[in-house]
Each structure stands twice: as structure tokens, then as C-alpha cells.
């Protein structure tokens, strides 16, 4: 008899046919659609369950997050801490995230929005580059799976790249800053700051007025991590004061971003609807199957989250 995996899906995934979830390894059930005895569920698979939901499943062997970030699980005060939590690590996701950040960095560096506006006006407006890529210092908050790929992609364009993480890193061509004590030195040399940190109690609200004040004049901020990393009012104040040159945001305090948010119309903010990296069902489901097969064979699970650390 196959172990039972309960899927809780989010928009986009609901439209996939049930055959996409068929597996020789597990039997798939769907929360909100199938009826089941809670004690018959062996694995939970999904995104952001309602707080309190997981504790209603008493016999879970593992919880598998379909997203790279697990803040949607750990926000639950009743999260069953004795059950291993596995986060999705998908090479395609890191590739997409690095494409997005590279696109935004080059758009800024090459003044692409200026030329978009000129074309709308049918105007031949030339503009020189203010600096070469090799003169621009880009700092990455979070030098993990995704931050590392972003760093190496940016290096190929000659940008100066540094990273901030908890532990010291040895990445060729990337200057490593570690821990709280080195954050001011890191920030003081970021012409563009990219946030790709996990959301934890230590990193919530990290993109705030105090941090912006430590960036050089006319720095840019790119947030592709989680909306709760950023104090949106502090960002708008720093932009309006002229200290920051601009910002690119893929994630927001409230998603979908409310239509009356000042972010939509801000002339120096680029906003996209949380699409920097999209978990692809085919690779994610292959990963789920592999995790469950390993667990059933008594082998160690990959990418188990350190619950105390929060990522
Ligand atoms: N916008 C989107 O579409 C999208 C898509 C995918 C992911 N994301 C977000 O991106 C995040 C990162 O993903 P990942 O796979 O790269 O995670 P990861 O491999 O776990 O890397 C996290 C990095 O952050 C560092 N870090 C964590 N807490 C820190 C702290 N308090 N101080 C300093 N550094 C800290 C870690 O340092 P150590 O290496 O020293 O541990 C590590 O380098 C996810 O959690 C998710 O929220 C967003």
C-alpha cells in the first residue's frame, strides 16, 4: 500500500489535471476536494497552509514545501516542529531569479526606462552611460542557492559583486561579508542592493530607513525575496528625499498589491507581481516524488529546514 500525500495547492496549480500528480511512489489526495481520515496522511505537500492546519494531521512523516521560502509554514505557532520540513530547491527557480535580477540590473545600468519613454514620445534622445559595469558595485543580501547564481551571472558582465550572509563564503570574484557586525561595511559599498534573504525573525523588516541611510547616495534597491523584508513607507520616503535613486520590487507587504498602493504609480519604482521565480510543477513534482521515495526507503531527506534558524 502506497503512502498518502495530501496536496494543498495555490492558484495556477489547481488547473493541473489530477494525472499530473499520479505517482508510482505515493497516492495523491487534495485538501478541500477529497475526504480523508487525518491520521491516514503520511506527507503534506504545498504552500502556506492556514495556521493550525498541520497540527490536525497527527501522523506526518514529512512536510514538503513547494516554494523555496518556508516562512509561510513557520508563521504557524502550532507548526509541528518534530516533523521534518523540506524546502524545494529547484535549479530552474534559481535560473529564473538570476535572469530577473540581471534584467533589472542591466535595465538600470543602460537607462532602458529613459529610452522607453523617449520612444513613446517619438523622440531621438541619446544619453551616455554614466559608468562602466566594472565601476558599479552590486551587493547581494543572502548568498545562498539563489544569491550565488545571481552573483556569478552578474560577474560575467563585469559588475563588482559582494555578498552578505551569516557565515563567511569563499566564492571566486565575490567579496564576502558575514554577520551583523559586517553589515554596515557591506552596505556602504553597494550601488545596487539585491535582497534574496529568507524571511526569518532576524530578517523581517531589514530593508528599513536605518539600512537605506547606510547605502551610498543614489543607490538602487531590488527586492526579490519577501514583501515583509521591506518597510514600504521607509522606501518611499528615501526615494522622495532623493537619497535612493530607484527600486525594483517583485514582492510586497500585501499581495496582490492593492490597487490604491502608492507603489504602482511611483515614478522611481518598478513593480512586478511576484513572478521573479515561478516553481514549475514538472520539476517540483519530480522532487516531491524523490523526497517521498527516500523517506520510505529510510534514507535522509534533502534540504531539511533548520526550524530554529528559520530557513
Ligand atoms: N520572488 C520570488 O519569486 C522568489 C522565488 C524563490 C525564492 N524567493 C525567496 O528567496 C529566498 C532565498 O532562497 P535561497 O534558495 O537562495 O535560500 P538559501 O539557499 O537558504 O540561502 C539563504 C541565504 O541567506 C543567508 N541568511 C539567512 N539569514 C541570514 C541572516 N540573519 N543574516 C545574514 N544572512 C542570512 C544565508 O546565510 P548562510 O549561507 O550563512 O546560512 C544564505 O546565504 C527564499 O527564502 C524565498 O523567500 C523568492
PDB file of C-alpha atoms in Angstrom, residues 12-304:
ATOM      1  CA  UNK A  12      -2.213  28.056 -11.061  1.00  0.00           C
ATOM      2  CA  UNK A  13      -1.674  24.568  -9.698  1.00  0.00           C
ATOM      3  CA  UNK A  14      -5.388  23.925  -9.249  1.00  0.00           C
ATOM      4  CA  UNK A  15      -5.832  23.877 -13.010  1.00  0.00           C
ATOM      5  CA  UNK A  16      -3.375  20.987 -13.466  1.00  0.00           C
ATOM      6  CA  UNK A  17      -5.074  17.656 -14.203  1.00  0.00           C
ATOM      7  CA  UNK A  18      -5.015  15.011 -11.449  1.00  0.00           C
ATOM      8  CA  UNK A  19      -2.918  12.789 -13.759  1.00  0.00           C
ATOM      9  CA  UNK A  20      -0.008  15.233 -13.287  1.00  0.00           C
ATOM     10  CA  UNK A  21       0.083  14.173  -9.628  1.00  0.00           C
ATOM     11  CA  UNK A  22      -0.156  10.425 -10.295  1.00  0.00           C
ATOM     12  CA  UNK A  23       2.901   8.629  -8.945  1.00  0.00           C
ATOM     13  CA  UNK A  24       4.158   5.085  -8.500  1.00  0.00           C
ATOM     14  CA  UNK A  25       5.536   6.167  -5.112  1.00  0.00           C
ATOM     15  CA  UNK A  26       2.577   7.820  -3.361  1.00  0.00           C
ATOM     16  CA  UNK A  27      -1.186   8.228  -3.540  1.00  0.00           C
ATOM     17  CA  UNK A  28      -2.143  11.889  -4.030  1.00  0.00           C
ATOM     18  CA  UNK A  29      -5.088  13.469  -2.216  1.00  0.00           C
ATOM     19  CA  UNK A  30      -6.193  17.087  -2.429  1.00  0.00           C
ATOM     20  CA  UNK A  31      -7.155  19.257   0.535  1.00  0.00           C
ATOM     21  CA  UNK A  32     -10.523  20.921   0.023  1.00  0.00           C
ATOM     22  CA  UNK A  33     -11.597  18.313  -2.520  1.00  0.00           C
ATOM     23  CA  UNK A  34     -11.017  14.766  -1.222  1.00  0.00           C
ATOM     24  CA  UNK A  35     -12.266  13.412   2.076  1.00  0.00           C
ATOM     25  CA  UNK A  36      -9.708  11.559   4.172  1.00  0.00           C
ATOM     26  CA  UNK A  37      -9.014  10.446   7.709  1.00  0.00           C
ATOM     27  CA  UNK A  38      -6.402  12.881   9.108  1.00  0.00           C
ATOM     28  CA  UNK A  39      -4.375  10.032  10.637  1.00  0.00           C
ATOM     29  CA  UNK A  40      -4.101   8.348   7.204  1.00  0.00           C
ATOM     30  CA  UNK A  41      -1.954  11.176   5.774  1.00  0.00           C
ATOM     31  CA  UNK A  42       1.795  10.465   5.648  1.00  0.00           C
ATOM     32  CA  UNK A  43       3.088  13.561   3.810  1.00  0.00           C
ATOM     33  CA  UNK A  44       1.893  17.145   3.388  1.00  0.00           C
ATOM     34  CA  UNK A  45       2.897  18.960   0.191  1.00  0.00           C
ATOM     35  CA  UNK A  46       2.087  22.584  -0.639  1.00  0.00           C
ATOM     36  CA  UNK A  47       2.352  26.301   0.035  1.00  0.00           C
ATOM     37  CA  UNK A  48       1.293  28.428   3.067  1.00  0.00           C
ATOM     38  CA  UNK A  49      -1.227  26.203   4.908  1.00  0.00           C
ATOM     39  CA  UNK A  50      -3.587  28.037   7.261  1.00  0.00           C
ATOM     40  CA  UNK A  51      -2.052  28.270  10.743  1.00  0.00           C
ATOM     41  CA  UNK A  52      -3.277  25.311  12.795  1.00  0.00           C
ATOM     42  CA  UNK A  53      -3.968  23.072   9.797  1.00  0.00           C
ATOM     43  CA  UNK A  54      -0.830  20.919  10.013  1.00  0.00           C
ATOM     44  CA  UNK A  55      -1.395  20.012  13.647  1.00  0.00           C
ATOM     45  CA  UNK A  56      -4.648  18.313  12.561  1.00  0.00           C
ATOM     46  CA  UNK A  57      -2.537  15.689  10.702  1.00  0.00           C
ATOM     47  CA  UNK A  58      -1.122  13.574  13.543  1.00  0.00           C
ATOM     48  CA  UNK A  59       0.977  11.042  11.607  1.00  0.00           C
ATOM     49  CA  UNK A  60       3.010  13.156   9.198  1.00  0.00           C
ATOM     50  CA  UNK A  61       6.416  11.739   8.261  1.00  0.00           C
ATOM     51  CA  UNK A  62       7.500  14.901   6.436  1.00  0.00           C
ATOM     52  CA  UNK A  63       6.214  18.264   5.218  1.00  0.00           C
ATOM     53  CA  UNK A  64       7.359  19.320   1.757  1.00  0.00           C
ATOM     54  CA  UNK A  65       7.237  22.989   0.734  1.00  0.00           C
ATOM     55  CA  UNK A  66       6.613  23.611  -2.956  1.00  0.00           C
ATOM     56  CA  UNK A  67       8.277  27.032  -2.612  1.00  0.00           C
ATOM     57  CA  UNK A  68      11.920  27.863  -1.836  1.00  0.00           C
ATOM     58  CA  UNK A  69      10.865  30.056   1.121  1.00  0.00           C
ATOM     59  CA  UNK A  70       9.292  28.338   4.142  1.00  0.00           C
ATOM     60  CA  UNK A  71       8.119  31.470   6.024  1.00  0.00           C
ATOM     61  CA  UNK A  72       4.542  30.529   5.018  1.00  0.00           C
ATOM     62  CA  UNK A  73       4.924  27.387   7.171  1.00  0.00           C
ATOM     63  CA  UNK A  74       6.893  28.752  10.112  1.00  0.00           C
ATOM     64  CA  UNK A  75       4.446  31.644  10.699  1.00  0.00           C
ATOM     65  CA  UNK A  76       2.168  28.935  12.201  1.00  0.00           C
ATOM     66  CA  UNK A  77       2.533  28.965  16.024  1.00  0.00           C
ATOM     67  CA  UNK A  78       1.240  25.369  16.005  1.00  0.00           C
ATOM     68  CA  UNK A  79       3.683  24.157  13.359  1.00  0.00           C
ATOM     69  CA  UNK A  80       4.574  20.521  14.277  1.00  0.00           C
ATOM     70  CA  UNK A  81       8.268  21.116  14.961  1.00  0.00           C
ATOM     71  CA  UNK A  82       9.050  17.413  15.346  1.00  0.00           C
ATOM     72  CA  UNK A  83       8.170  16.724  11.674  1.00  0.00           C
ATOM     73  CA  UNK A  84      10.992  17.357   9.150  1.00  0.00           C
ATOM     74  CA  UNK A  85      10.248  20.338   6.873  1.00  0.00           C
ATOM     75  CA  UNK A  86      11.800  20.040   3.416  1.00  0.00           C
ATOM     76  CA  UNK A  87      12.129  23.086   1.182  1.00  0.00           C
ATOM     77  CA  UNK A  88      12.050  22.945  -2.577  1.00  0.00           C
ATOM     78  CA  UNK A  89      15.438  23.510  -4.224  1.00  0.00           C
ATOM     79  CA  UNK A  90      14.867  23.782  -7.948  1.00  0.00           C
ATOM     80  CA  UNK A  91      17.715  24.740 -10.292  1.00  0.00           C
ATOM     81  CA  UNK A  92      15.158  26.258 -12.685  1.00  0.00           C
ATOM     82  CA  UNK A  93      13.966  28.604  -9.955  1.00  0.00           C
ATOM     83  CA  UNK A  94      17.487  29.911  -9.299  1.00  0.00           C
ATOM     84  CA  UNK A  95      18.000  30.334 -13.058  1.00  0.00           C
ATOM     85  CA  UNK A  96      14.772  32.359 -13.349  1.00  0.00           C
ATOM     86  CA  UNK A  97      15.637  34.507 -10.338  1.00  0.00           C
ATOM     87  CA  UNK A  98      19.087  35.270 -11.741  1.00  0.00           C
ATOM     88  CA  UNK A  99      17.540  36.181 -15.107  1.00  0.00           C
ATOM     89  CA  UNK A 100      15.170  38.587 -13.385  1.00  0.00           C
ATOM     90  CA  UNK A 101      17.887  40.292 -11.358  1.00  0.00           C
ATOM     91  CA  UNK A 102      20.235  40.508 -14.355  1.00  0.00           C
ATOM     92  CA  UNK A 103      17.434  42.016 -16.452  1.00  0.00           C
ATOM     93  CA  UNK A 104      16.730  44.661 -13.807  1.00  0.00           C
ATOM     94  CA  UNK A 105      20.403  45.486 -13.193  1.00  0.00           C
ATOM     95  CA  UNK A 106      21.052  45.922 -16.925  1.00  0.00           C
ATOM     96  CA  UNK A 107      17.834  47.931 -17.344  1.00  0.00           C
ATOM     97  CA  UNK A 108      19.079  50.339 -14.683  1.00  0.00           C
ATOM     98  CA  UNK A 109      22.677  50.436 -15.903  1.00  0.00           C
ATOM     99  CA  UNK A 110      21.683  51.023 -19.557  1.00  0.00           C
ATOM    100  CA  UNK A 111      18.934  53.622 -18.717  1.00  0.00           C
ATOM    101  CA  UNK A 112      16.358  51.485 -20.524  1.00  0.00           C
ATOM    102  CA  UNK A 113      13.349  53.209 -18.934  1.00  0.00           C
ATOM    103  CA  UNK A 114      14.637  56.558 -20.259  1.00  0.00           C
ATOM    104  CA  UNK A 115      14.724  55.106 -23.788  1.00  0.00           C
ATOM    105  CA  UNK A 116      11.261  53.512 -23.399  1.00  0.00           C
ATOM    106  CA  UNK A 117       9.891  56.967 -22.545  1.00  0.00           C
ATOM    107  CA  UNK A 118      11.761  58.542 -25.467  1.00  0.00           C
ATOM    108  CA  UNK A 119      10.267  56.013 -27.881  1.00  0.00           C
ATOM    109  CA  UNK A 120       6.762  56.711 -26.551  1.00  0.00           C
ATOM    110  CA  UNK A 121       7.407  60.395 -27.413  1.00  0.00           C
ATOM    111  CA  UNK A 122       8.873  59.522 -30.864  1.00  0.00           C
ATOM    112  CA  UNK A 123      11.956  61.377 -29.609  1.00  0.00           C
ATOM    113  CA  UNK A 124      15.581  60.668 -30.562  1.00  0.00           C
ATOM    114  CA  UNK A 125      17.082  61.237 -27.138  1.00  0.00           C
ATOM    115  CA  UNK A 126      20.612  59.920 -26.711  1.00  0.00           C
ATOM    116  CA  UNK A 127      22.196  59.509 -23.334  1.00  0.00           C
ATOM    117  CA  UNK A 128      25.689  58.470 -22.360  1.00  0.00           C
ATOM    118  CA  UNK A 129      26.487  55.723 -19.871  1.00  0.00           C
ATOM    119  CA  UNK A 130      27.452  57.330 -16.605  1.00  0.00           C
ATOM    120  CA  UNK A 131      29.720  54.447 -15.596  1.00  0.00           C
ATOM    121  CA  UNK A 132      31.079  51.189 -16.907  1.00  0.00           C
ATOM    122  CA  UNK A 133      29.695  47.956 -15.467  1.00  0.00           C
ATOM    123  CA  UNK A 134      33.085  47.348 -13.857  1.00  0.00           C
ATOM    124  CA  UNK A 135      32.664  50.539 -11.808  1.00  0.00           C
ATOM    125  CA  UNK A 136      29.265  49.515 -10.392  1.00  0.00           C
ATOM    126  CA  UNK A 137      29.209  47.728  -7.047  1.00  0.00           C
ATOM    127  CA  UNK A 138      26.350  45.289  -6.534  1.00  0.00           C
ATOM    128  CA  UNK A 139      25.686  43.787  -3.112  1.00  0.00           C
ATOM    129  CA  UNK A 140      23.590  40.676  -2.587  1.00  0.00           C
ATOM    130  CA  UNK A 141      21.857  40.188   0.755  1.00  0.00           C
ATOM    131  CA  UNK A 142      21.716  36.380   1.091  1.00  0.00           C
ATOM    132  CA  UNK A 143      24.435  34.388  -0.662  1.00  0.00           C
ATOM    133  CA  UNK A 144      22.629  31.027  -0.716  1.00  0.00           C
ATOM    134  CA  UNK A 145      21.407  28.893  -3.625  1.00  0.00           C
ATOM    135  CA  UNK A 146      19.826  31.814  -5.472  1.00  0.00           C
ATOM    136  CA  UNK A 147      22.223  34.578  -4.379  1.00  0.00           C
ATOM    137  CA  UNK A 148      25.205  32.556  -5.620  1.00  0.00           C
ATOM    138  CA  UNK A 149      23.809  32.132  -9.109  1.00  0.00           C
ATOM    139  CA  UNK A 150      22.885  35.839  -9.272  1.00  0.00           C
ATOM    140  CA  UNK A 151      26.459  36.712  -8.247  1.00  0.00           C
ATOM    141  CA  UNK A 152      28.063  34.569 -10.916  1.00  0.00           C
ATOM    142  CA  UNK A 153      25.724  35.856 -13.654  1.00  0.00           C
ATOM    143  CA  UNK A 154      26.492  39.485 -12.720  1.00  0.00           C
ATOM    144  CA  UNK A 155      30.226  38.793 -12.649  1.00  0.00           C
ATOM    145  CA  UNK A 156      30.132  37.783 -16.332  1.00  0.00           C
ATOM    146  CA  UNK A 157      29.022  41.364 -17.139  1.00  0.00           C
ATOM    147  CA  UNK A 158      31.987  42.718 -15.158  1.00  0.00           C
ATOM    148  CA  UNK A 159      29.991  44.196 -12.247  1.00  0.00           C
ATOM    149  CA  UNK A 160      31.785  44.272  -8.881  1.00  0.00           C
ATOM    150  CA  UNK A 161      29.879  41.818  -6.719  1.00  0.00           C
ATOM    151  CA  UNK A 162      29.788  41.334  -2.956  1.00  0.00           C
ATOM    152  CA  UNK A 163      27.510  39.262  -0.752  1.00  0.00           C
ATOM    153  CA  UNK A 164      26.276  39.229   2.834  1.00  0.00           C
ATOM    154  CA  UNK A 165      25.416  36.009   4.652  1.00  0.00           C
ATOM    155  CA  UNK A 166      25.562  34.593   8.157  1.00  0.00           C
ATOM    156  CA  UNK A 167      28.661  32.535   7.514  1.00  0.00           C
ATOM    157  CA  UNK A 168      31.743  33.595   5.516  1.00  0.00           C
ATOM    158  CA  UNK A 169      31.764  32.412   1.880  1.00  0.00           C
ATOM    159  CA  UNK A 170      34.579  31.674  -0.494  1.00  0.00           C
ATOM    160  CA  UNK A 171      33.134  32.440  -3.939  1.00  0.00           C
ATOM    161  CA  UNK A 172      35.700  33.408  -6.599  1.00  0.00           C
ATOM    162  CA  UNK A 173      35.311  37.056  -7.608  1.00  0.00           C
ATOM    163  CA  UNK A 174      32.735  37.799  -4.910  1.00  0.00           C
ATOM    164  CA  UNK A 175      33.661  39.741  -1.762  1.00  0.00           C
ATOM    165  CA  UNK A 176      32.112  38.059   1.280  1.00  0.00           C
ATOM    166  CA  UNK A 177      30.740  39.949   4.287  1.00  0.00           C
ATOM    167  CA  UNK A 178      29.405  37.917   7.207  1.00  0.00           C
ATOM    168  CA  UNK A 179      27.069  38.591  10.087  1.00  0.00           C
ATOM    169  CA  UNK A 180      25.510  41.618  11.717  1.00  0.00           C
ATOM    170  CA  UNK A 181      28.874  43.231  12.517  1.00  0.00           C
ATOM    171  CA  UNK A 182      29.915  43.433   8.853  1.00  0.00           C
ATOM    172  CA  UNK A 183      26.560  44.682   7.565  1.00  0.00           C
ATOM    173  CA  UNK A 184      27.458  48.427   7.753  1.00  0.00           C
ATOM    174  CA  UNK A 185      30.721  47.889   5.798  1.00  0.00           C
ATOM    175  CA  UNK A 186      28.810  45.834   3.234  1.00  0.00           C
ATOM    176  CA  UNK A 187      26.050  48.426   2.796  1.00  0.00           C
ATOM    177  CA  UNK A 188      28.449  51.348   2.447  1.00  0.00           C
ATOM    178  CA  UNK A 189      29.771  49.864  -0.811  1.00  0.00           C
ATOM    179  CA  UNK A 190      26.500  48.902  -2.584  1.00  0.00           C
ATOM    180  CA  UNK A 191      25.464  50.999  -5.594  1.00  0.00           C
ATOM    181  CA  UNK A 192      22.749  48.405  -6.105  1.00  0.00           C
ATOM    182  CA  UNK A 193      21.440  46.235  -3.286  1.00  0.00           C
ATOM    183  CA  UNK A 194      19.669  42.959  -4.134  1.00  0.00           C
ATOM    184  CA  UNK A 195      17.689  41.224  -1.359  1.00  0.00           C
ATOM    185  CA  UNK A 196      17.350  37.448  -1.698  1.00  0.00           C
ATOM    186  CA  UNK A 197      17.285  36.548   2.002  1.00  0.00           C
ATOM    187  CA  UNK A 198      14.869  34.055   3.531  1.00  0.00           C
ATOM    188  CA  UNK A 199      12.219  35.711   5.708  1.00  0.00           C
ATOM    189  CA  UNK A 200      13.010  34.952   9.370  1.00  0.00           C
ATOM    190  CA  UNK A 201      12.572  36.828  12.630  1.00  0.00           C
ATOM    191  CA  UNK A 202      16.076  38.244  12.063  1.00  0.00           C
ATOM    192  CA  UNK A 203      15.483  39.471   8.515  1.00  0.00           C
ATOM    193  CA  UNK A 204      11.877  40.731   8.747  1.00  0.00           C
ATOM    194  CA  UNK A 205      11.844  44.497   8.097  1.00  0.00           C
ATOM    195  CA  UNK A 206      15.602  44.578   7.368  1.00  0.00           C
ATOM    196  CA  UNK A 207      15.060  46.931   4.396  1.00  0.00           C
ATOM    197  CA  UNK A 208      14.214  49.967   6.519  1.00  0.00           C
ATOM    198  CA  UNK A 209      15.154  53.655   6.908  1.00  0.00           C
ATOM    199  CA  UNK A 210      18.230  52.831   9.012  1.00  0.00           C
ATOM    200  CA  UNK A 211      19.559  50.459   6.357  1.00  0.00           C
ATOM    201  CA  UNK A 212      18.813  52.831   3.464  1.00  0.00           C
ATOM    202  CA  UNK A 213      20.740  55.589   5.259  1.00  0.00           C
ATOM    203  CA  UNK A 214      23.850  53.360   5.191  1.00  0.00           C
ATOM    204  CA  UNK A 215      23.739  52.941   1.397  1.00  0.00           C
ATOM    205  CA  UNK A 216      25.683  55.389  -0.805  1.00  0.00           C
ATOM    206  CA  UNK A 217      23.743  58.347  -2.252  1.00  0.00           C
ATOM    207  CA  UNK A 218      21.730  57.372  -5.344  1.00  0.00           C
ATOM    208  CA  UNK A 219      21.787  53.643  -4.622  1.00  0.00           C
ATOM    209  CA  UNK A 220      19.178  51.256  -6.008  1.00  0.00           C
ATOM    210  CA  UNK A 221      17.242  48.606  -4.080  1.00  0.00           C
ATOM    211  CA  UNK A 222      15.973  45.393  -5.701  1.00  0.00           C
ATOM    212  CA  UNK A 223      13.792  43.125  -3.543  1.00  0.00           C
ATOM    213  CA  UNK A 224      13.029  39.647  -4.880  1.00  0.00           C
ATOM    214  CA  UNK A 225      12.827  37.871  -1.504  1.00  0.00           C
ATOM    215  CA  UNK A 226       9.655  38.534   0.521  1.00  0.00           C
ATOM    216  CA  UNK A 227       7.466  41.622   0.934  1.00  0.00           C
ATOM    217  CA  UNK A 228       7.880  41.585   4.715  1.00  0.00           C
ATOM    218  CA  UNK A 229      11.625  42.256   4.366  1.00  0.00           C
ATOM    219  CA  UNK A 230      10.775  45.804   3.270  1.00  0.00           C
ATOM    220  CA  UNK A 231       9.196  48.702   5.160  1.00  0.00           C
ATOM    221  CA  UNK A 232       7.446  50.195   2.136  1.00  0.00           C
ATOM    222  CA  UNK A 233       6.862  53.636   3.698  1.00  0.00           C
ATOM    223  CA  UNK A 234      10.580  53.920   4.545  1.00  0.00           C
ATOM    224  CA  UNK A 235      11.482  53.106   0.945  1.00  0.00           C
ATOM    225  CA  UNK A 236       9.122  55.727  -0.473  1.00  0.00           C
ATOM    226  CA  UNK A 237      10.493  58.326   1.968  1.00  0.00           C
ATOM    227  CA  UNK A 238      14.107  57.538   0.986  1.00  0.00           C
ATOM    228  CA  UNK A 239      13.196  57.777  -2.720  1.00  0.00           C
ATOM    229  CA  UNK A 240      11.258  61.021  -2.298  1.00  0.00           C
ATOM    230  CA  UNK A 241      14.091  62.538  -0.278  1.00  0.00           C
ATOM    231  CA  UNK A 242      16.379  61.762  -3.232  1.00  0.00           C
ATOM    232  CA  UNK A 243      18.725  59.547  -1.204  1.00  0.00           C
ATOM    233  CA  UNK A 244      17.827  56.424  -3.185  1.00  0.00           C
ATOM    234  CA  UNK A 245      17.701  56.579  -6.986  1.00  0.00           C
ATOM    235  CA  UNK A 246      15.094  53.888  -7.507  1.00  0.00           C
ATOM    236  CA  UNK A 247      13.746  50.494  -6.551  1.00  0.00           C
ATOM    237  CA  UNK A 248      12.592  47.293  -8.193  1.00  0.00           C
ATOM    238  CA  UNK A 249      10.073  45.237  -6.243  1.00  0.00           C
ATOM    239  CA  UNK A 250       8.712  41.780  -7.060  1.00  0.00           C
ATOM    240  CA  UNK A 251       7.226  41.124  -3.607  1.00  0.00           C
ATOM    241  CA  UNK A 252       5.038  43.265  -1.330  1.00  0.00           C
ATOM    242  CA  UNK A 253       3.727  43.574   2.220  1.00  0.00           C
ATOM    243  CA  UNK A 254       0.235  42.756   0.857  1.00  0.00           C
ATOM    244  CA  UNK A 255      -0.117  40.531  -2.209  1.00  0.00           C
ATOM    245  CA  UNK A 256      -1.800  41.149  -4.588  1.00  0.00           C
ATOM    246  CA  UNK A 257      -0.544  44.744  -4.246  1.00  0.00           C
ATOM    247  CA  UNK A 258      -3.719  46.819  -3.547  1.00  0.00           C
ATOM    248  CA  UNK A 259      -4.768  48.996  -6.489  1.00  0.00           C
ATOM    249  CA  UNK A 260      -4.575  52.144  -4.317  1.00  0.00           C
ATOM    250  CA  UNK A 261      -0.968  51.471  -3.217  1.00  0.00           C
ATOM    251  CA  UNK A 262       1.339  54.457  -3.921  1.00  0.00           C
ATOM    252  CA  UNK A 263       3.869  51.938  -5.247  1.00  0.00           C
ATOM    253  CA  UNK A 264       2.002  51.398  -8.533  1.00  0.00           C
ATOM    254  CA  UNK A 265       2.377  54.982  -9.750  1.00  0.00           C
ATOM    255  CA  UNK A 266       5.690  55.885  -8.126  1.00  0.00           C
ATOM    256  CA  UNK A 267       7.963  57.229 -10.900  1.00  0.00           C
ATOM    257  CA  UNK A 268      11.068  55.528  -9.492  1.00  0.00           C
ATOM    258  CA  UNK A 269       9.670  52.130  -8.590  1.00  0.00           C
ATOM    259  CA  UNK A 270       9.364  49.189 -10.962  1.00  0.00           C
ATOM    260  CA  UNK A 271       6.800  46.711  -9.614  1.00  0.00           C
ATOM    261  CA  UNK A 272       6.135  43.155 -10.855  1.00  0.00           C
ATOM    262  CA  UNK A 273       3.577  40.649  -9.466  1.00  0.00           C
ATOM    263  CA  UNK A 274       5.796  38.103  -7.639  1.00  0.00           C
ATOM    264  CA  UNK A 275       6.992  36.430 -10.836  1.00  0.00           C
ATOM    265  CA  UNK A 276      10.791  36.605 -10.463  1.00  0.00           C
ATOM    266  CA  UNK A 277      10.867  32.850  -9.961  1.00  0.00           C
ATOM    267  CA  UNK A 278       7.939  30.533 -10.500  1.00  0.00           C
ATOM    268  CA  UNK A 279       8.024  26.975  -9.176  1.00  0.00           C
ATOM    269  CA  UNK A 280       7.485  24.736 -12.157  1.00  0.00           C
ATOM    270  CA  UNK A 281       5.092  21.820 -11.492  1.00  0.00           C
ATOM    271  CA  UNK A 282       7.026  19.225 -13.502  1.00  0.00           C
ATOM    272  CA  UNK A 283      10.347  19.660 -11.674  1.00  0.00           C
ATOM    273  CA  UNK A 284       8.680  20.305  -8.311  1.00  0.00           C
ATOM    274  CA  UNK A 285       6.633  17.091  -8.505  1.00  0.00           C
ATOM    275  CA  UNK A 286       9.691  15.060  -9.512  1.00  0.00           C
ATOM    276  CA  UNK A 287      11.400  16.494  -6.405  1.00  0.00           C
ATOM    277  CA  UNK A 288       8.404  15.577  -4.201  1.00  0.00           C
ATOM    278  CA  UNK A 289       8.434  12.022  -5.546  1.00  0.00           C
ATOM    279  CA  UNK A 290      12.164  11.718  -4.904  1.00  0.00           C
ATOM    280  CA  UNK A 291      11.781  13.009  -1.317  1.00  0.00           C
ATOM    281  CA  UNK A 292       8.962  10.596  -0.508  1.00  0.00           C
ATOM    282  CA  UNK A 293      10.812   7.652  -2.099  1.00  0.00           C
ATOM    283  CA  UNK A 294      13.876   8.464   0.042  1.00  0.00           C
ATOM    284  CA  UNK A 295      11.835   8.804   3.217  1.00  0.00           C
ATOM    285  CA  UNK A 296      10.075   5.492   2.541  1.00  0.00           C
ATOM    286  CA  UNK A 297      13.452   3.809   1.947  1.00  0.00           C
ATOM    287  CA  UNK A 298      14.714   5.171   5.285  1.00  0.00           C
ATOM    288  CA  UNK A 299      17.258   7.461   3.575  1.00  0.00           C
ATOM    289  CA  UNK A 300      17.973  11.023   4.759  1.00  0.00           C
ATOM    290  CA  UNK A 301      15.804  13.787   3.307  1.00  0.00           C
ATOM    291  CA  UNK A 302      17.416  16.608   1.271  1.00  0.00           C
ATOM    292  CA  UNK A 303      17.243  20.328   2.170  1.00  0.00           C
ATOM    293  CA  UNK A 304      15.693  19.916   5.608  1.00  0.00           C
TER     294      UNK A 304
END
